[in-house]
Coordinates of C-alpha atoms in Angstrom, one line a residue:
M1 CA -23.4 20.4 -15.3
Q2 CA -19.8 19.1 -14.8
R3 CA -19.2 17.2 -11.5
N4 CA -16.0 16.6 -9.6
I5 CA -16.1 12.9 -8.5
L6 CA -14.0 11.4 -5.7
I7 CA -13.7 7.6 -5.7
S8 CA -12.3 5.1 -3.2
I9 CA -11.0 1.9 -4.9
E10 CA -9.7 -1.5 -3.9
Y11 CA -7.8 -3.9 -6.2
D12 CA -5.9 -7.1 -6.4
G13 CA -2.7 -6.0 -8.2
T14 CA -1.7 -9.5 -9.3
N15 CA -2.6 -9.0 -13.0
F16 CA -1.8 -5.3 -13.3
H17 CA 1.4 -3.6 -14.3
G18 CA 0.9 -1.1 -11.5
W19 CA -1.4 1.8 -11.1
Q20 CA -0.2 4.3 -13.8
R21 CA -1.5 3.9 -17.4
Q22 CA 1.1 2.5 -19.8
P23 CA 0.8 1.8 -23.5
E24 CA -0.1 -1.8 -24.3
Q25 CA -0.1 -2.8 -20.6
R26 CA -3.0 -3.5 -18.3
T27 CA -2.9 -1.0 -15.4
V28 CA -5.4 0.0 -12.8
Q29 CA -5.7 3.6 -13.9
G30 CA -5.9 2.6 -17.6
T31 CA -8.6 0.0 -16.9
L32 CA -10.7 2.4 -14.8
E33 CA -10.4 5.1 -17.5
K34 CA -11.5 2.7 -20.2
V35 CA -14.4 1.3 -18.3
I36 CA -15.7 4.6 -16.9
S37 CA -15.4 6.3 -20.3
S38 CA -17.4 3.4 -21.8
V39 CA -20.1 3.8 -19.1
L40 CA -20.4 7.5 -19.5
G41 CA -19.9 7.6 -23.3
K42 CA -17.1 10.2 -23.1
N43 CA -13.4 10.2 -22.4
V44 CA -12.5 10.4 -18.7
S45 CA -9.1 11.1 -17.2
I46 CA -8.5 9.8 -13.7
R47 CA -6.0 11.3 -11.2
G48 CA -4.8 8.9 -8.4
V49 CA -3.0 9.5 -5.2
S50 CA -0.4 6.7 -5.1
R51 CA 1.4 5.0 -8.0
T52 CA 1.5 1.4 -6.7
D53 CA 3.8 -1.0 -8.6
A54 CA 3.1 -4.2 -10.5
R55 CA 1.5 -6.9 -8.2
V56 CA 1.0 -4.5 -5.4
H57 CA -2.5 -4.4 -4.0
A58 CA -4.8 -1.7 -2.5
H59 CA -7.5 -1.8 0.1
C60 CA -8.0 1.9 -0.2
Q61 CA -6.7 3.9 -3.2
M62 CA -8.3 7.2 -3.9
A63 CA -8.7 9.1 -7.2
Q64 CA -10.9 11.7 -8.8
F65 CA -12.3 12.6 -12.2
R66 CA -14.4 15.4 -13.7
T67 CA -17.2 14.8 -16.1
E68 CA -20.7 15.7 -17.2
L69 CA -23.1 13.2 -15.6
L70 CA -26.3 11.9 -17.2
I71 CA -26.6 8.9 -15.0
P72 CA -27.8 9.6 -11.3
L73 CA -24.8 9.6 -9.0
N74 CA -26.4 7.1 -6.6
R75 CA -26.4 4.5 -9.4
L76 CA -23.0 5.2 -10.9
K77 CA -21.0 3.0 -8.5
T78 CA -23.1 -0.1 -9.3
V79 CA -23.0 0.5 -13.0
I80 CA -19.2 0.9 -13.0
N81 CA -18.7 -2.2 -10.8
N82 CA -20.9 -4.2 -13.1
A83 CA -18.9 -3.0 -16.1
L84 CA -15.6 -3.9 -14.3
A85 CA -17.0 -7.4 -13.8
K86 CA -17.7 -7.7 -17.5
E87 CA -14.2 -6.4 -18.3
I88 CA -12.5 -9.5 -17.0
G89 CA -14.7 -11.7 -19.1
Q90 CA -15.1 -14.5 -16.6
T91 CA -18.6 -15.2 -15.3
G92 CA -18.9 -15.9 -11.6
I93 CA -15.6 -14.3 -10.6
I94 CA -15.4 -11.0 -8.9
P95 CA -13.4 -8.4 -10.8
D96 CA -9.9 -7.4 -9.6
I97 CA -11.0 -3.8 -9.2
N98 CA -13.9 -2.6 -7.0
I99 CA -15.3 0.9 -6.4
K100 CA -15.9 1.1 -2.7
E101 CA -17.2 4.6 -2.6
L102 CA -18.1 7.3 -5.1
K103 CA -19.2 10.8 -4.2
A104 CA -19.4 14.3 -5.6
V105 CA -17.1 16.9 -4.0
N106 CA -16.6 20.6 -4.4
F107 CA -15.3 21.6 -7.8
D108 CA -12.1 23.1 -6.3
F109 CA -11.3 19.8 -4.4
D110 CA -7.9 18.6 -5.5
I111 CA -7.0 15.1 -4.2
K112 CA -3.3 15.8 -4.4
K113 CA -3.6 18.7 -2.0
E114 CA -6.2 17.1 0.3
V115 CA -4.2 13.9 1.2
G116 CA -2.2 14.2 4.4
G117 CA -0.7 10.8 4.7
K118 CA -0.8 7.1 3.9
K119 CA -0.7 3.7 5.5
Y120 CA 1.0 0.8 3.8
S121 CA 0.7 -2.8 5.2
Y122 CA 2.9 -5.7 4.4
F123 CA 2.1 -9.4 5.1
V124 CA 4.7 -12.1 5.8
E125 CA 4.3 -15.8 6.6
T126 CA 7.2 -17.9 7.9
G127 CA 7.9 -21.6 8.4
S128 CA 7.6 -24.6 6.1
E129 CA 3.8 -24.5 5.7
R130 CA 2.3 -22.8 2.7
E131 CA -1.3 -21.7 2.1
I132 CA -1.7 -21.8 -1.7
T133 CA -4.5 -19.3 -1.7
H134 CA -2.1 -16.7 -0.1
R135 CA 0.5 -17.0 -2.8
N136 CA -0.3 -13.7 -4.4
T137 CA -0.7 -11.7 -1.2
R138 CA 2.1 -12.9 1.1
Y139 CA 5.9 -13.0 1.3
F140 CA 6.8 -16.5 2.4
V141 CA 10.0 -16.8 4.4
D142 CA 11.5 -20.1 5.5
D143 CA 13.2 -18.7 8.7
I144 CA 11.4 -18.1 12.0
L145 CA 11.9 -14.3 12.6
D146 CA 12.9 -12.6 15.9
I147 CA 10.0 -10.2 16.3
A148 CA 11.5 -8.4 19.3
Q149 CA 14.7 -7.5 17.3
M150 CA 12.6 -6.4 14.3
R151 CA 10.5 -4.1 16.6
T152 CA 13.7 -2.6 18.1
A153 CA 15.1 -2.0 14.6
A154 CA 11.8 -0.4 13.5
R155 CA 12.1 2.3 16.2
A156 CA 15.2 3.6 14.5
L157 CA 13.3 4.1 11.2
E158 CA 10.5 6.2 12.9
G159 CA 10.8 10.0 12.7
C160 CA 12.1 12.4 10.1
H161 CA 15.2 11.0 8.3
D162 CA 17.1 11.0 5.1
F163 CA 16.1 7.6 3.7
S164 CA 18.7 7.5 0.9
A165 CA 19.8 4.0 2.1
F166 CA 16.2 2.9 1.3
K167 CA 16.0 4.5 -2.1
S168 CA 15.6 2.2 -5.0
A169 CA 17.8 2.6 -8.0
G170 CA 14.8 2.3 -10.2
G171 CA 13.1 5.3 -8.7
D172 CA 13.2 9.0 -9.5
P173 CA 16.8 10.2 -8.8
D174 CA 15.5 13.7 -7.9
Q175 CA 12.9 12.5 -5.4
D176 CA 13.5 14.0 -2.0
P177 CA 14.8 11.2 0.4
N178 CA 13.8 13.1 3.5
K179 CA 10.6 11.5 4.8
T180 CA 8.7 11.2 8.1
I181 CA 7.6 7.8 9.3
Y182 CA 5.2 8.3 12.2
S183 CA 4.9 4.7 13.2
I184 CA 6.0 1.2 12.2
D185 CA 3.9 -1.5 13.9
I186 CA 4.8 -5.2 13.6
T187 CA 2.0 -7.5 14.7
A188 CA 1.9 -11.3 15.0
Y189 CA -1.5 -12.8 14.5
G190 CA -2.9 -16.4 14.3
E191 CA -1.8 -19.4 16.3
N192 CA 1.8 -19.8 17.4
G193 CA 2.8 -16.4 16.1
T194 CA 5.2 -15.2 18.8
A195 CA 7.7 -16.7 21.2
E196 CA 5.4 -15.6 24.1
E197 CA 2.5 -17.6 22.7
A198 CA 4.7 -20.6 22.1
K199 CA 6.0 -20.5 25.6
S200 CA 2.6 -20.4 27.1
A201 CA 1.6 -23.3 25.0
E202 CA 4.8 -25.2 26.0
S203 CA 5.8 -25.5 22.4
V204 CA 8.2 -23.9 19.9
V205 CA 7.4 -21.5 17.2
I206 CA 7.0 -23.4 13.9
S207 CA 5.3 -20.7 11.9
Q208 CA 4.4 -17.0 12.0
K209 CA 1.9 -14.7 10.4
L210 CA 3.2 -11.2 10.5
R211 CA 1.8 -7.8 9.5
F212 CA 4.0 -4.7 9.1
D213 CA 2.1 -1.3 9.2
F214 CA 3.8 1.9 8.0
Y215 CA 2.3 5.3 8.6
G216 CA 4.0 8.2 6.7
D217 CA 3.4 11.5 4.9
S218 CA 4.8 10.0 1.7
F219 CA 7.1 7.2 0.5
M220 CA 9.7 6.8 -2.2
Y221 CA 9.5 4.2 -4.9
N222 CA 10.1 0.7 -3.2
Q223 CA 10.9 2.4 0.1
V224 CA 8.4 0.2 2.1
R225 CA 9.6 -3.0 0.4
I226 CA 13.2 -2.1 1.2
M227 CA 12.4 -1.3 4.8
V228 CA 10.5 -4.6 5.2
G229 CA 13.4 -6.6 3.6
T230 CA 15.8 -4.9 6.0
L231 CA 13.6 -5.7 9.0
I232 CA 13.3 -9.3 7.9
D233 CA 17.1 -9.5 7.6
V234 CA 17.2 -8.2 11.2
G235 CA 14.8 -10.9 12.2
R236 CA 17.0 -13.5 10.5
G237 CA 20.0 -12.3 12.4
R238 CA 21.8 -11.1 9.2
I239 CA 21.7 -7.4 10.3
G240 CA 21.9 -6.2 13.9
A241 CA 19.0 -4.3 15.2
G242 CA 21.3 -1.5 16.4
S243 CA 22.8 -1.2 12.9
L244 CA 19.7 0.7 11.5
Y245 CA 21.0 4.0 12.9
D246 CA 24.3 3.5 11.1
I247 CA 22.5 2.4 7.9
L248 CA 20.4 5.6 7.9
E249 CA 23.4 7.8 8.6
G250 CA 25.5 6.1 5.9
K251 CA 22.9 6.8 3.2
D252 CA 24.2 3.7 1.3
R253 CA 21.6 1.4 -0.3
Q254 CA 24.1 -1.4 -0.3
K255 CA 24.2 -1.4 3.5
A256 CA 20.4 -1.9 3.9
G257 CA 18.7 -5.2 3.4
H258 CA 17.0 -6.8 0.4
T259 CA 13.9 -5.5 -1.4
A260 CA 10.9 -7.6 -0.3
P261 CA 8.7 -8.8 -3.2
P262 CA 5.7 -6.8 -4.3
Q263 CA 2.8 -9.3 -3.6
G264 CA 2.9 -8.8 0.2
L265 CA 2.3 -5.1 -0.1
F266 CA -1.0 -3.3 0.3
L267 CA -1.9 0.4 0.1
E268 CA -4.0 0.1 3.2
K269 CA -5.4 3.6 3.7
I270 CA -5.3 7.1 2.3
Y271 CA -5.8 9.8 4.9
L272 CA -7.3 13.2 4.1
N273 CA -5.8 16.1 6.0
E274 CA -8.2 16.1 8.9
E275 CA -7.9 12.4 9.4
W276 CA -4.1 12.6 9.1
D277 CA -3.9 15.2 11.8
E278 CA -5.6 12.7 14.2
I279 CA -3.0 10.0 13.3
R280 CA -0.2 12.5 14.0
R281 CA -1.8 13.3 17.4
T282 CA -2.2 9.6 18.2
Y283 CA 1.6 9.1 17.7
G284 CA 2.5 12.3 19.4
K285 CA 3.8 14.1 16.4
L286 CA 1.5 17.1 16.4

């Protein structure tokens, strides 16, 4: 009997040319299809939710495939993960894709219709210190950033807007720029992360570890990275926090800030419709 399988996936995007399969390129979708097809002994086509770009990571990507299953479902996750480990060809190193969860769903379940929203996270470290093991997962910025100004600017981006000013030239020109951002949270973590922490310690801020969380129904190509780059330019004092309203209204990409690099970006969470309704209630948008 054919089964409809829903999978939750995490991956380190460093050595991938993005999610979507491409000829002669190593991609997450292409690798999964190759490995799962080999495990099952038949060709499998996988449908994902979000097309992450090259070097972008995921803590929770979701996808589905349909197939006839001979192997018991409760063993399939282990078998696929073992095969993914063999795919990289390096003993003792965990693979850069991991199946977190795998389950059978109703045959009429369509992942594209069931997803309500997404959460993207972006990680930044500032100051002169560099942690070499973070080089593929952080955006390192020399300047100490004004977190209060960035938070003020982020409030302008929340809500339903025409985000043409944050639309990348490399994206689909026909993609609708009208998007809803339910919340943008900027968090400082670790020692000496905020001015308040530095004051209480009677010292000055010499480094910061920052996390930007974006909750939205959907996002355009590079939209999150452009928003992060713009907020960082606000934190540097290059763009005024109050200018974000004018930037949105002007719909001119040249007025917004730079595009932050891909390695700091994570697809953090995919929310199915019921879960997403709860997020919208939390932020007072339902």
